[in-house]
Structures are given as structure tokens and as C-alpha cells.
JSON list of C-alpha atoms in Angstrom, two decimals:
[
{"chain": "E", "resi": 32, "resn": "UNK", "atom": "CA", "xyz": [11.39, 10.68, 9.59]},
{"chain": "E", "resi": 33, "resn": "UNK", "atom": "CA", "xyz": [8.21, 9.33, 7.66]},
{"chain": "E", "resi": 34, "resn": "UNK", "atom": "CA", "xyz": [5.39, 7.33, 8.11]},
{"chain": "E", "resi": 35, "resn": "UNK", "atom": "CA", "xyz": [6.17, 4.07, 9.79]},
{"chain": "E", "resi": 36, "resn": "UNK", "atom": "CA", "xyz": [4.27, 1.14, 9.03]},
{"chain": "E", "resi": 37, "resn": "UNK", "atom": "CA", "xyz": [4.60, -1.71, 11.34]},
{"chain": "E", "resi": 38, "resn": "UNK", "atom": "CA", "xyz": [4.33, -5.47, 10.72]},
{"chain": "E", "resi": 39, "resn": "UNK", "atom": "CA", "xyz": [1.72, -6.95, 13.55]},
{"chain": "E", "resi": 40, "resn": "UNK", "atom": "CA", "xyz": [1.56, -10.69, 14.44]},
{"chain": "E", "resi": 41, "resn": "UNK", "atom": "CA", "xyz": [-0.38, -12.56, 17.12]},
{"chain": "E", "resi": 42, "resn": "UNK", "atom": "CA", "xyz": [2.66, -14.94, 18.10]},
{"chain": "E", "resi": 43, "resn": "UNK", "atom": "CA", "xyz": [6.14, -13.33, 17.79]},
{"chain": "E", "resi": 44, "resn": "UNK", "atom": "CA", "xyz": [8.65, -14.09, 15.17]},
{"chain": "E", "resi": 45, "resn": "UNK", "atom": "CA", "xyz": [11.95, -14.74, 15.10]},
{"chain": "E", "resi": 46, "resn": "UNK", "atom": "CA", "xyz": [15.11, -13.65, 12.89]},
{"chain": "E", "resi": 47, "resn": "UNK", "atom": "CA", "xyz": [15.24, -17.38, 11.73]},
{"chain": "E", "resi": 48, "resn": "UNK", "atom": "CA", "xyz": [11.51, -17.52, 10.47]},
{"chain": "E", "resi": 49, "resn": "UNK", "atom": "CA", "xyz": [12.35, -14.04, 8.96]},
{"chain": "E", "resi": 50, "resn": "UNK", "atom": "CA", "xyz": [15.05, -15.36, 6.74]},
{"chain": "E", "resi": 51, "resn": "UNK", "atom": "CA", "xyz": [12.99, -18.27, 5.87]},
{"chain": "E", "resi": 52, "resn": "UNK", "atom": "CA", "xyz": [10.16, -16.42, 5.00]},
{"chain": "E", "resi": 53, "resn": "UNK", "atom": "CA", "xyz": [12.48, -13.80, 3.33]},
{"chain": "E", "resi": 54, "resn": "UNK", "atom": "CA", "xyz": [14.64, -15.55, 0.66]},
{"chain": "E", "resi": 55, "resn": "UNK", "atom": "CA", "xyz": [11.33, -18.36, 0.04]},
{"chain": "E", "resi": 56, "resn": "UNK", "atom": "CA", "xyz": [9.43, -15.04, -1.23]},
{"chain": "E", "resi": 57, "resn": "UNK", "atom": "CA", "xyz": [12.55, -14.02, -2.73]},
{"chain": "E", "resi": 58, "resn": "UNK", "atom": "CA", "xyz": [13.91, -10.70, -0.55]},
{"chain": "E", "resi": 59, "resn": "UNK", "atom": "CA", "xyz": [17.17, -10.73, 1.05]},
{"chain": "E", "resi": 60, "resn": "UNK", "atom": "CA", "xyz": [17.61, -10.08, 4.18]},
{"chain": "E", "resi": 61, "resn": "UNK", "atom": "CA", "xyz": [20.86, -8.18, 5.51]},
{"chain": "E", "resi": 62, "resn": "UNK", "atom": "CA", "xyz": [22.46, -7.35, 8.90]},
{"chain": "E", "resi": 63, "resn": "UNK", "atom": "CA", "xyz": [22.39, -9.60, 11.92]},
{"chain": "E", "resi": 64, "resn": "UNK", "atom": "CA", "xyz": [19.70, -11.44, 14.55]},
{"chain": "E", "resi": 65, "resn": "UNK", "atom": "CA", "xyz": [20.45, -8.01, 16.68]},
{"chain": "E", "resi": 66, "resn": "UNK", "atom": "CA", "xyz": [19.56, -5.00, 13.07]},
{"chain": "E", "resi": 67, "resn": "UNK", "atom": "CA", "xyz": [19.12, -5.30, 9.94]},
{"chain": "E", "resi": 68, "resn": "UNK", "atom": "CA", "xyz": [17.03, -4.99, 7.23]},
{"chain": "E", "resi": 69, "resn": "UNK", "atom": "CA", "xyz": [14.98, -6.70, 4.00]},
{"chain": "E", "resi": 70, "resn": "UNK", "atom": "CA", "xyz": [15.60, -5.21, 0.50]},
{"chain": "E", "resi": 71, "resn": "UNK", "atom": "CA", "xyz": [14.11, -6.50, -2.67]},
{"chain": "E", "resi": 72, "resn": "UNK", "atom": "CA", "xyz": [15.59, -6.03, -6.21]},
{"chain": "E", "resi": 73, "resn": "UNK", "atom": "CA", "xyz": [14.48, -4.21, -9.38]},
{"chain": "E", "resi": 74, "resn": "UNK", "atom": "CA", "xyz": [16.53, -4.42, -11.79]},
{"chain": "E", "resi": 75, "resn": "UNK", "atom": "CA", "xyz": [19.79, -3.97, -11.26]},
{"chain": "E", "resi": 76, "resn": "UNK", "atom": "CA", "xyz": [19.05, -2.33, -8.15]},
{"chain": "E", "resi": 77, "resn": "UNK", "atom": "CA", "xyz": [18.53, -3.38, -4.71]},
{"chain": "E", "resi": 78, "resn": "UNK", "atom": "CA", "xyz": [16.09, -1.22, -2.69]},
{"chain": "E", "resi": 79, "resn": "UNK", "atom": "CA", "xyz": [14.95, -1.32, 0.96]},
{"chain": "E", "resi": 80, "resn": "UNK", "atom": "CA", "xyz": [11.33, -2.89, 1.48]},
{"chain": "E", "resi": 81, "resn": "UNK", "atom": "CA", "xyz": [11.67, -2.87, 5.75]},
{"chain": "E", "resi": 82, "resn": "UNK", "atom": "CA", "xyz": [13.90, -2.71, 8.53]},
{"chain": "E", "resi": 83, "resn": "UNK", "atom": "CA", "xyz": [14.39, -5.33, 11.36]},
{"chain": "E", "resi": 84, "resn": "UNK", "atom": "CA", "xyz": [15.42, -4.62, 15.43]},
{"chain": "E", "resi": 85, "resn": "UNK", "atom": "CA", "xyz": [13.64, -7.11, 17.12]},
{"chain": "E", "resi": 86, "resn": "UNK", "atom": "CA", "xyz": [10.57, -5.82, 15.57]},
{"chain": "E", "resi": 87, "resn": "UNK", "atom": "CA", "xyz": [9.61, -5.51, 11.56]},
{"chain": "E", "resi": 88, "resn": "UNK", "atom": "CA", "xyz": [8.80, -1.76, 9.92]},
{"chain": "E", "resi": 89, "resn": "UNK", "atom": "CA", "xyz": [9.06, 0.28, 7.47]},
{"chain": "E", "resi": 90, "resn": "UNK", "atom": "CA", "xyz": [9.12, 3.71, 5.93]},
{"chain": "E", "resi": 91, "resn": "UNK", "atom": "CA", "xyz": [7.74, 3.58, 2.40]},
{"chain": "E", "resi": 92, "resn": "UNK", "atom": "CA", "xyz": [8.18, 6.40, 0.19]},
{"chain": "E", "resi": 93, "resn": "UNK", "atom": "CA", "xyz": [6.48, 4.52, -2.78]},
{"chain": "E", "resi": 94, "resn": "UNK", "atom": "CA", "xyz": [3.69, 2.36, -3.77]},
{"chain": "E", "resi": 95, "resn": "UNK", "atom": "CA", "xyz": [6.18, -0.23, -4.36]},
{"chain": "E", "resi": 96, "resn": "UNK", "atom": "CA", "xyz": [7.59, -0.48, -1.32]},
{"chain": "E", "resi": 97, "resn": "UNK", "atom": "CA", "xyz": [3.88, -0.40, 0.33]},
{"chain": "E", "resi": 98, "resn": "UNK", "atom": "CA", "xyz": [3.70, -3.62, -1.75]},
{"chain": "E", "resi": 99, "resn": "UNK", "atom": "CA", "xyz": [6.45, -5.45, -1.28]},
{"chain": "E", "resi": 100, "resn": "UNK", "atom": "CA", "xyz": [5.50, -4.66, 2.75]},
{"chain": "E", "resi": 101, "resn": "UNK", "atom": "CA", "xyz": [2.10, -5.75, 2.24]},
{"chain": "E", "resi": 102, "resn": "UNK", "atom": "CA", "xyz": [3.87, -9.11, 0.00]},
{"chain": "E", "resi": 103, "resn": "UNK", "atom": "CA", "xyz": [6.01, -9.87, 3.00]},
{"chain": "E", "resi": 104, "resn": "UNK", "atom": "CA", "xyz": [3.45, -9.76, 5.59]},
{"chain": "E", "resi": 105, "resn": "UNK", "atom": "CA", "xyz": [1.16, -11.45, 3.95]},
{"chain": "E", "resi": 106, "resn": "UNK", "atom": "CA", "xyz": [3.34, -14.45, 3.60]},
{"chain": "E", "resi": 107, "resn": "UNK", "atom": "CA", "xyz": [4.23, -14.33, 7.57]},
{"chain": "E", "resi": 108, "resn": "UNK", "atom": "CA", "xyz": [0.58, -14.69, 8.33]},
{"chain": "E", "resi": 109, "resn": "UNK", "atom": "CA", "xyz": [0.91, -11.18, 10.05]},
{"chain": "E", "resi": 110, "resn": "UNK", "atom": "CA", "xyz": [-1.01, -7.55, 10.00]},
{"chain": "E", "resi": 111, "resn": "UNK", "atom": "CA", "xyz": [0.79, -4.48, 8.10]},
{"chain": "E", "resi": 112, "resn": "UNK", "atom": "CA", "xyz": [-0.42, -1.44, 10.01]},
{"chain": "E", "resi": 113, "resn": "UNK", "atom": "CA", "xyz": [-0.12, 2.23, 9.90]},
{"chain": "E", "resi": 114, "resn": "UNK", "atom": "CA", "xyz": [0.40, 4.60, 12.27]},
{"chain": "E", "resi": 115, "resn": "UNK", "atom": "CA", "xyz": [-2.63, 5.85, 12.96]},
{"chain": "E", "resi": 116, "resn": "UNK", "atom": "CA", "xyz": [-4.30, 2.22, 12.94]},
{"chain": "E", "resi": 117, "resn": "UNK", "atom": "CA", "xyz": [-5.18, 2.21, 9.08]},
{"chain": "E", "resi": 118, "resn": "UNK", "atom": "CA", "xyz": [-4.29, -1.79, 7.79]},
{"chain": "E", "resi": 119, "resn": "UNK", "atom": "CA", "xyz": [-2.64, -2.28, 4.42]},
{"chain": "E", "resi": 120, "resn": "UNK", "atom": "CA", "xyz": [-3.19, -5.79, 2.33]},
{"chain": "E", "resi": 121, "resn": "UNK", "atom": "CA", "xyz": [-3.17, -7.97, -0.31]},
{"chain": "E", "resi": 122, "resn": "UNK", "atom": "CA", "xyz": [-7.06, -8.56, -1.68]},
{"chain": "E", "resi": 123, "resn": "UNK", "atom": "CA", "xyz": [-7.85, -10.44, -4.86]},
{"chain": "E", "resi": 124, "resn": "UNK", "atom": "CA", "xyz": [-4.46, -9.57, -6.11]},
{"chain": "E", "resi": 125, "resn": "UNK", "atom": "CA", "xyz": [-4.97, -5.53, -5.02]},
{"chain": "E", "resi": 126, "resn": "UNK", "atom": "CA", "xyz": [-3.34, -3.97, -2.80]},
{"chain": "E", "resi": 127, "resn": "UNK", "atom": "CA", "xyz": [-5.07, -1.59, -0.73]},
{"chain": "E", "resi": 128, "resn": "UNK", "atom": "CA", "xyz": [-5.38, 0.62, 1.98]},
{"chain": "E", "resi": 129, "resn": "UNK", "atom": "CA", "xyz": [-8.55, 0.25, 4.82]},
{"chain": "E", "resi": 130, "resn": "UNK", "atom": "CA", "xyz": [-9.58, 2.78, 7.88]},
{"chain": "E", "resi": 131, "resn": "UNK", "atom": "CA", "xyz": [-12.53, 2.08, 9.34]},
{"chain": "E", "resi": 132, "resn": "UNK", "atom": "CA", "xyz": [-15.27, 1.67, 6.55]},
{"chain": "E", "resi": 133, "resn": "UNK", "atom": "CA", "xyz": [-13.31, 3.30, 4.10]},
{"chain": "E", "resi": 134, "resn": "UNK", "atom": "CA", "xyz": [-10.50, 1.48, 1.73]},
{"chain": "E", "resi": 135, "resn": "UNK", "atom": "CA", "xyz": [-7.79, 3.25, -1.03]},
{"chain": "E", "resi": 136, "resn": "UNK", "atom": "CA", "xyz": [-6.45, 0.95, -3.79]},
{"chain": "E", "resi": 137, "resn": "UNK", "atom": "CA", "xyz": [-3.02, 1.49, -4.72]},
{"chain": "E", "resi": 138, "resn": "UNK", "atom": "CA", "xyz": [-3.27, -0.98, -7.50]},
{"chain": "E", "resi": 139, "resn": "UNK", "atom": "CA", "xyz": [-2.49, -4.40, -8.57]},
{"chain": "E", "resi": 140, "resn": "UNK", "atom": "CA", "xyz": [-0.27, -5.89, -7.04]},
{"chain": "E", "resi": 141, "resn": "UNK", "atom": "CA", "xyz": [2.02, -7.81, -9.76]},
{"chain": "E", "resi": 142, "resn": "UNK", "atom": "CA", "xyz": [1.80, -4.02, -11.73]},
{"chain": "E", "resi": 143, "resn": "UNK", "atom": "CA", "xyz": [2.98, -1.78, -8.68]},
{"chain": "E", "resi": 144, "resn": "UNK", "atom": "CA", "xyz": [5.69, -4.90, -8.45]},
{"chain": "E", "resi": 145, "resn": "UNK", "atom": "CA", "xyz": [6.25, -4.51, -12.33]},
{"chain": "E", "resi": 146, "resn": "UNK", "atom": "CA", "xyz": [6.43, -0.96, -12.38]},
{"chain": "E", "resi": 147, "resn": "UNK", "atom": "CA", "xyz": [9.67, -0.47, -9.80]},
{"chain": "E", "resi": 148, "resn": "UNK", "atom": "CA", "xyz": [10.05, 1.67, -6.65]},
{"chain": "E", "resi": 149, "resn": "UNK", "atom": "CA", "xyz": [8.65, 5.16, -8.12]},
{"chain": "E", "resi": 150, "resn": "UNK", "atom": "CA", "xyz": [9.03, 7.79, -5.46]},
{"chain": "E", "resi": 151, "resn": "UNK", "atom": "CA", "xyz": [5.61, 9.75, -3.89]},
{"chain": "E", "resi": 152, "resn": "UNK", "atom": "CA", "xyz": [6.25, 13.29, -4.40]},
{"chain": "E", "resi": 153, "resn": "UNK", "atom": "CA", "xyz": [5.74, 15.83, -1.98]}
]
């Protein structure tokens, strides 16, 4: 299993507002109200950007996918968190990593879009 991110929100949400949300910003969401999940396209090719169970996470295993995340949370008004408390965002178009006083940019975010779903290596 890897490192979960977890999408944080003050007021729930529902499967509905997911869907909204989802195909407005232009993911598609799959499964049912009960599992399922929200992939995004490159290409051809449709990858996984989170996983929904009553709750919305993730397991990114590229910077891509840590910006789609970031995309989609952004747009629900909500908090992308890691597990260890660490927040992931959207800032002036960057998107970026911050624990505590210190922050990681990953890049821009319309060139990590651009650029696909490039796996981290070990």
C-alpha cells in the first residue's frame, strides 16, 4: 500500500456534489454512491486520480496524479492532506507541498498536467 492522501472538508460532501464537481472540472467519476473512483484522461488513456467510499483519497505514484488531487480539491473548496499532516495545494498556479514552515514545489501546475502521469521511481 502507499502513501494515502486524503481529501479534508469542513462540511461533508456527498456522491452527488462529487459528480458535479467531477465532470464540471472535467474527471469522470466511476462506480456507485456506495465505491468508486475518479480517473482523469491523458491521452488515450484513462488513469486513476482518487478513490471514493464514503470518503475521498488517494494513492499517487506521480506528480501528476498529486495534481490532478490537488485540482480536484481545490475546486470542492476542501484540504488535500498527507498522512503525516503535510497539506498539498494549488498556489499561483504551483503546486506544492507544505509541513510546518517548510514547502516543496512539484511544479506548475498546467506543465505537471501537460506532461502525463510519469511514475516516481523507487
Amino acid at each position: 500500500m502507499g502513501y494515502e492522501l486524503r481529501v479534508e472538508r469542513d462540511a461533508p460532501f456527498a456522491y452527488a456534489e462529487l459528480a458535479n464537481i467531477s465532470a464540471q472540472a472535467g474527471f469522470e467519476l466511476r462506480g456507485s454512491h456506495e465505491a468508486g473512483e475518479v480517473v482523469a484522461r491523458h491521452g488515450d488513456t484513462v488513469y486513476p486520480v482518487a478513490t471514493w467510499s464514503g470518503r475521498l483519497f488517494g494513492q499517487p505514484g506521480s506528480d501528476w496524479q498529486v495534481a490532478q488531487m490537488a485540482r480536484l480539491t481545490d475546486l470542492m473548496g476542501a484540504r488535500l492532506v498527507g498522512e503525516d499532516g503535510e497539506a498539498y495545494g494549488i498556489r499561483n498556479g504551483v503546486v506544492e507541498q507544505i509541513n510546518g514552515s517548510s514547502s516543496y514545489e512539484f511544479g506548475k501546475l498546467e506543465e505537471i498536467i501537460a506532461a502525463g502521469p510519469t511514475e516516481w521511481s523507487a
